[in-house]
Amino acid sequence: MSKQILRHPTVKKLDEIKLVGFRVLCSGEQYINEIPKASMRLCKRMSEIKHVINPSLQYGAFVVENTLDEEEGYWICVEVKEYEEIPTDMVFLSVPSQRYAILRHQGSNDKIMDAYTRLHKWIEENEYKRLKDKWHLEIFYNWNDTENIDVELLDTIE
């Protein structure tokens, strides 16, 4: 049985984040399989991306309740200082400065939803409002082993 550590949620405002990587589009139940594949592809192609801030971190980005086709899916990316010569099969995304409720999850990939449930409950109990139509982030510190990931879950709040 893999260990799972859920730390206490916090609130933090982040500046704009510039991301370059891959967009994953698939049916809902397939994301748990397709995101790790895209993550590994991003690792192999990291050298093609210019101005990477920290190659040891990967960012996941998504909009919970998207209304536009271009917001559909999940982006697996690295943060860059600036956009320059983005590889043709990759995408770029600017996430504006936002405030987030943050919870760190360490453990199995299939337990992330439990961590989100805890984070959402904490948001509600502390009378914050989730902004489901804004970009939400996941910052991965370890993603190589789906049974032992280390990720910060950033849920956008008002």
PDB file of C-alpha atoms in Angstrom:
ATOM      1  CA  MET A   1       0.000   0.000   0.000  1.00  0.00           C
ATOM      2  CA  SER A   2       1.452   3.371  -0.992  1.00  0.00           C
ATOM      3  CA  LYS A   3       1.722   6.184   1.506  1.00  0.00           C
ATOM      4  CA  GLN A   4      -0.355   9.301   1.155  1.00  0.00           C
ATOM      5  CA  ILE A   5       0.444  12.585   2.875  1.00  0.00           C
ATOM      6  CA  LEU A   6      -2.047  15.442   2.832  1.00  0.00           C
ATOM      7  CA  ARG A   7      -0.770  18.652   4.381  1.00  0.00           C
ATOM      8  CA  HIS A   8      -2.795  21.626   5.570  1.00  0.00           C
ATOM      9  CA  PRO A   9      -4.261  23.912   2.895  1.00  0.00           C
ATOM     10  CA  THR A  10      -2.922  27.447   2.471  1.00  0.00           C
ATOM     11  CA  VAL A  11      -3.838  30.492   0.374  1.00  0.00           C
ATOM     12  CA  LYS A  12      -1.364  32.220  -1.919  1.00  0.00           C
ATOM     13  CA  LYS A  13      -1.450  34.724  -4.786  1.00  0.00           C
ATOM     14  CA  LEU A  14       0.810  33.965  -7.749  1.00  0.00           C
ATOM     15  CA  ASP A  15       1.988  36.276 -10.515  1.00  0.00           C
ATOM     16  CA  GLU A  16       1.309  35.479 -14.174  1.00  0.00           C
ATOM     17  CA  ILE A  17       2.772  32.128 -15.209  1.00  0.00           C
ATOM     18  CA  LYS A  18       3.941  31.444 -18.775  1.00  0.00           C
ATOM     19  CA  LEU A  19       3.763  27.785 -19.758  1.00  0.00           C
ATOM     20  CA  VAL A  20       4.909  25.706 -22.745  1.00  0.00           C
ATOM     21  CA  GLY A  21       4.106  22.033 -23.268  1.00  0.00           C
ATOM     22  CA  PHE A  22       1.395  19.692 -24.493  1.00  0.00           C
ATOM     23  CA  ARG A  23      -2.386  19.893 -24.466  1.00  0.00           C
ATOM     24  CA  VAL A  24      -4.115  16.627 -23.594  1.00  0.00           C
ATOM     25  CA  LEU A  25      -7.610  16.095 -25.000  1.00  0.00           C
ATOM     26  CA  CYS A  26      -9.454  12.857 -24.253  1.00  0.00           C
ATOM     27  CA  SER A  27     -12.559  11.512 -22.525  1.00  0.00           C
ATOM     28  CA  GLY A  28     -12.764  12.247 -18.796  1.00  0.00           C
ATOM     29  CA  GLU A  29     -11.854   8.798 -17.503  1.00  0.00           C
ATOM     30  CA  GLN A  30      -8.762   8.650 -19.751  1.00  0.00           C
ATOM     31  CA  TYR A  31      -6.976  11.676 -18.278  1.00  0.00           C
ATOM     32  CA  ILE A  32      -5.491   9.591 -15.448  1.00  0.00           C
ATOM     33  CA  ASN A  33      -3.690   7.519 -18.130  1.00  0.00           C
ATOM     34  CA  GLU A  34      -3.001  10.161 -20.791  1.00  0.00           C
ATOM     35  CA  ILE A  35      -1.536  12.895 -18.570  1.00  0.00           C
ATOM     36  CA  PRO A  36       1.403  10.719 -17.368  1.00  0.00           C
ATOM     37  CA  LYS A  37       2.165   9.803 -21.008  1.00  0.00           C
ATOM     38  CA  ALA A  38       2.241  13.475 -22.009  1.00  0.00           C
ATOM     39  CA  SER A  39       4.382  14.230 -18.965  1.00  0.00           C
ATOM     40  CA  MET A  40       7.008  11.689 -20.037  1.00  0.00           C
ATOM     41  CA  ARG A  41       6.919  13.064 -23.592  1.00  0.00           C
ATOM     42  CA  LEU A  42       7.525  16.547 -22.183  1.00  0.00           C
ATOM     43  CA  CYS A  43      10.548  15.281 -20.206  1.00  0.00           C
ATOM     44  CA  LYS A  44      12.081  13.804 -23.345  1.00  0.00           C
ATOM     45  CA  ARG A  45      11.560  17.026 -25.301  1.00  0.00           C
ATOM     46  CA  MET A  46      12.515  19.540 -22.600  1.00  0.00           C
ATOM     47  CA  SER A  47      15.709  20.569 -24.411  1.00  0.00           C
ATOM     48  CA  GLU A  48      13.609  21.911 -27.307  1.00  0.00           C
ATOM     49  CA  ILE A  49      11.906  24.511 -25.083  1.00  0.00           C
ATOM     50  CA  LYS A  50      13.683  27.839 -24.650  1.00  0.00           C
ATOM     51  CA  HIS A  51      13.888  29.832 -21.389  1.00  0.00           C
ATOM     52  CA  VAL A  52      12.696  27.058 -19.032  1.00  0.00           C
ATOM     53  CA  ILE A  53      12.714  28.393 -15.468  1.00  0.00           C
ATOM     54  CA  ASN A  54      12.914  25.063 -13.600  1.00  0.00           C
ATOM     55  CA  PRO A  55      13.093  21.784 -15.569  1.00  0.00           C
ATOM     56  CA  SER A  56      12.493  19.870 -12.308  1.00  0.00           C
ATOM     57  CA  LEU A  57       8.890  21.116 -12.117  1.00  0.00           C
ATOM     58  CA  GLN A  58       5.947  20.358 -14.377  1.00  0.00           C
ATOM     59  CA  TYR A  59       2.702  22.310 -14.377  1.00  0.00           C
ATOM     60  CA  GLY A  60      -0.741  20.961 -15.117  1.00  0.00           C
ATOM     61  CA  ALA A  61      -3.362  23.556 -16.079  1.00  0.00           C
ATOM     62  CA  PHE A  62      -7.106  23.200 -16.616  1.00  0.00           C
ATOM     63  CA  VAL A  63     -10.405  25.066 -16.364  1.00  0.00           C
ATOM     64  CA  VAL A  64     -12.998  23.212 -14.266  1.00  0.00           C
ATOM     65  CA  GLU A  65     -16.081  24.671 -15.970  1.00  0.00           C
ATOM     66  CA  ASN A  66     -14.869  25.758 -19.379  1.00  0.00           C
ATOM     67  CA  THR A  67     -17.186  27.447 -21.852  1.00  0.00           C
ATOM     68  CA  LEU A  68     -14.728  27.774 -24.730  1.00  0.00           C
ATOM     69  CA  ASP A  69     -13.359  24.936 -26.871  1.00  0.00           C
ATOM     70  CA  GLU A  70      -9.838  26.335 -26.494  1.00  0.00           C
ATOM     71  CA  GLU A  71     -10.099  25.824 -22.698  1.00  0.00           C
ATOM     72  CA  GLU A  72     -11.124  22.168 -23.001  1.00  0.00           C
ATOM     73  CA  GLY A  73      -8.566  19.616 -21.842  1.00  0.00           C
ATOM     74  CA  TYR A  74      -5.478  19.539 -19.668  1.00  0.00           C
ATOM     75  CA  TRP A  75      -2.131  21.238 -20.322  1.00  0.00           C
ATOM     76  CA  ILE A  76       1.074  19.590 -19.093  1.00  0.00           C
ATOM     77  CA  CYS A  77       3.869  22.150 -19.293  1.00  0.00           C
ATOM     78  CA  VAL A  78       6.996  23.765 -17.920  1.00  0.00           C
ATOM     79  CA  GLU A  79       7.238  27.386 -16.870  1.00  0.00           C
ATOM     80  CA  VAL A  80       9.245  29.709 -19.117  1.00  0.00           C
ATOM     81  CA  LYS A  81      10.574  33.260 -18.675  1.00  0.00           C
ATOM     82  CA  GLU A  82       9.393  34.208 -22.152  1.00  0.00           C
ATOM     83  CA  TYR A  83       7.978  32.623 -25.279  1.00  0.00           C
ATOM     84  CA  GLU A  84      10.435  32.018 -28.109  1.00  0.00           C
ATOM     85  CA  GLU A  85      10.429  29.501 -30.958  1.00  0.00           C
ATOM     86  CA  ILE A  86       7.848  27.155 -29.477  1.00  0.00           C
ATOM     87  CA  PRO A  87       8.077  23.689 -31.103  1.00  0.00           C
ATOM     88  CA  THR A  88       5.289  23.292 -33.665  1.00  0.00           C
ATOM     89  CA  ASP A  89       3.533  20.399 -31.887  1.00  0.00           C
ATOM     90  CA  MET A  90       3.589  22.162 -28.497  1.00  0.00           C
ATOM     91  CA  VAL A  91       1.299  24.820 -27.047  1.00  0.00           C
ATOM     92  CA  PHE A  92       1.799  27.893 -24.898  1.00  0.00           C
ATOM     93  CA  LEU A  93      -0.484  29.244 -22.221  1.00  0.00           C
ATOM     94  CA  SER A  94      -0.419  32.358 -20.028  1.00  0.00           C
ATOM     95  CA  VAL A  95      -2.139  31.920 -16.677  1.00  0.00           C
ATOM     96  CA  PRO A  96      -2.908  35.363 -15.223  1.00  0.00           C
ATOM     97  CA  SER A  97      -2.063  36.402 -11.681  1.00  0.00           C
ATOM     98  CA  GLN A  98      -4.591  34.670  -9.425  1.00  0.00           C
ATOM     99  CA  ARG A  99      -5.192  33.644  -5.829  1.00  0.00           C
ATOM    100  CA  TYR A 100      -5.210  29.948  -5.004  1.00  0.00           C
ATOM    101  CA  ALA A 101      -6.112  27.591  -2.203  1.00  0.00           C
ATOM    102  CA  ILE A 102      -3.224  25.105  -2.189  1.00  0.00           C
ATOM    103  CA  LEU A 103      -2.870  21.574  -0.852  1.00  0.00           C
ATOM    104  CA  ARG A 104       0.103  19.283  -1.386  1.00  0.00           C
ATOM    105  CA  HIS A 105      -0.550  15.627  -2.231  1.00  0.00           C
ATOM    106  CA  GLN A 106       2.081  12.921  -1.971  1.00  0.00           C
ATOM    107  CA  GLY A 107       1.046   9.390  -2.857  1.00  0.00           C
ATOM    108  CA  SER A 108      -0.799   7.529  -5.545  1.00  0.00           C
ATOM    109  CA  ASN A 109      -2.069   9.318  -8.652  1.00  0.00           C
ATOM    110  CA  ASP A 110      -5.472   7.686  -8.203  1.00  0.00           C
ATOM    111  CA  LYS A 111      -5.852   9.370  -4.778  1.00  0.00           C
ATOM    112  CA  ILE A 112      -5.648  12.921  -6.141  1.00  0.00           C
ATOM    113  CA  MET A 113      -9.438  13.225  -6.144  1.00  0.00           C
ATOM    114  CA  ASP A 114      -9.461  12.523  -2.380  1.00  0.00           C
ATOM    115  CA  ALA A 115      -7.031  15.421  -1.924  1.00  0.00           C
ATOM    116  CA  TYR A 116      -9.220  17.672  -4.079  1.00  0.00           C
ATOM    117  CA  THR A 117     -12.271  16.704  -2.008  1.00  0.00           C
ATOM    118  CA  ARG A 118     -10.409  17.730   1.142  1.00  0.00           C
ATOM    119  CA  LEU A 119      -9.245  20.992  -0.451  1.00  0.00           C
ATOM    120  CA  HIS A 120     -12.743  21.877  -1.691  1.00  0.00           C
ATOM    121  CA  LYS A 121     -14.200  21.170   1.755  1.00  0.00           C
ATOM    122  CA  TRP A 122     -11.550  23.425   3.342  1.00  0.00           C
ATOM    123  CA  ILE A 123     -12.332  26.199   0.825  1.00  0.00           C
ATOM    124  CA  GLU A 124     -16.025  26.021   1.692  1.00  0.00           C
ATOM    125  CA  GLU A 125     -15.436  25.846   5.461  1.00  0.00           C
ATOM    126  CA  ASN A 126     -13.197  28.916   5.285  1.00  0.00           C
ATOM    127  CA  GLU A 127     -15.770  30.819   3.212  1.00  0.00           C
ATOM    128  CA  TYR A 128     -13.717  31.225   0.070  1.00  0.00           C
ATOM    129  CA  LYS A 129     -15.368  31.048  -3.338  1.00  0.00           C
ATOM    130  CA  ARG A 130     -13.986  28.687  -5.975  1.00  0.00           C
ATOM    131  CA  LEU A 131     -13.588  30.261  -9.415  1.00  0.00           C
ATOM    132  CA  LYS A 132     -14.363  27.280 -11.617  1.00  0.00           C
ATOM    133  CA  ASP A 133     -14.187  29.277 -14.859  1.00  0.00           C
ATOM    134  CA  LYS A 134     -10.533  30.276 -14.271  1.00  0.00           C
ATOM    135  CA  TRP A 135      -7.280  28.369 -14.791  1.00  0.00           C
ATOM    136  CA  HIS A 136      -6.416  25.901 -12.018  1.00  0.00           C
ATOM    137  CA  LEU A 137      -2.903  24.523 -11.602  1.00  0.00           C
ATOM    138  CA  GLU A 138      -1.108  21.418 -10.437  1.00  0.00           C
ATOM    139  CA  ILE A 139       2.624  21.774  -9.754  1.00  0.00           C
ATOM    140  CA  PHE A 140       4.410  18.432  -9.964  1.00  0.00           C
ATOM    141  CA  TYR A 141       7.639  17.926  -8.020  1.00  0.00           C
ATOM    142  CA  ASN A 142       7.730  14.184  -8.756  1.00  0.00           C
ATOM    143  CA  TRP A 143       5.719  12.558 -11.541  1.00  0.00           C
ATOM    144  CA  ASN A 144       7.819   9.586 -12.694  1.00  0.00           C
ATOM    145  CA  ASP A 145       6.043   6.992 -10.526  1.00  0.00           C
ATOM    146  CA  THR A 146       2.232   7.198 -10.603  1.00  0.00           C
ATOM    147  CA  GLU A 147       2.122   5.388  -7.242  1.00  0.00           C
ATOM    148  CA  ASN A 148       4.287   8.048  -5.598  1.00  0.00           C
ATOM    149  CA  ILE A 149       3.632  11.481  -7.067  1.00  0.00           C
ATOM    150  CA  ASP A 150       4.319  14.767  -5.293  1.00  0.00           C
ATOM    151  CA  VAL A 151       2.047  17.585  -6.436  1.00  0.00           C
ATOM    152  CA  GLU A 152       0.639  20.873  -5.196  1.00  0.00           C
ATOM    153  CA  LEU A 153      -3.024  21.315  -6.099  1.00  0.00           C
ATOM    154  CA  LEU A 154      -3.872  24.976  -6.752  1.00  0.00           C
ATOM    155  CA  ASP A 155      -7.593  25.690  -6.819  1.00  0.00           C
ATOM    156  CA  THR A 156      -8.398  29.230  -7.966  1.00  0.00           C
ATOM    157  CA  ILE A 157     -10.376  31.270  -5.440  1.00  0.00           C
ATOM    158  CA  GLU A 158     -11.834  34.766  -5.237  1.00  0.00           C
TER     159      GLU A 158
END
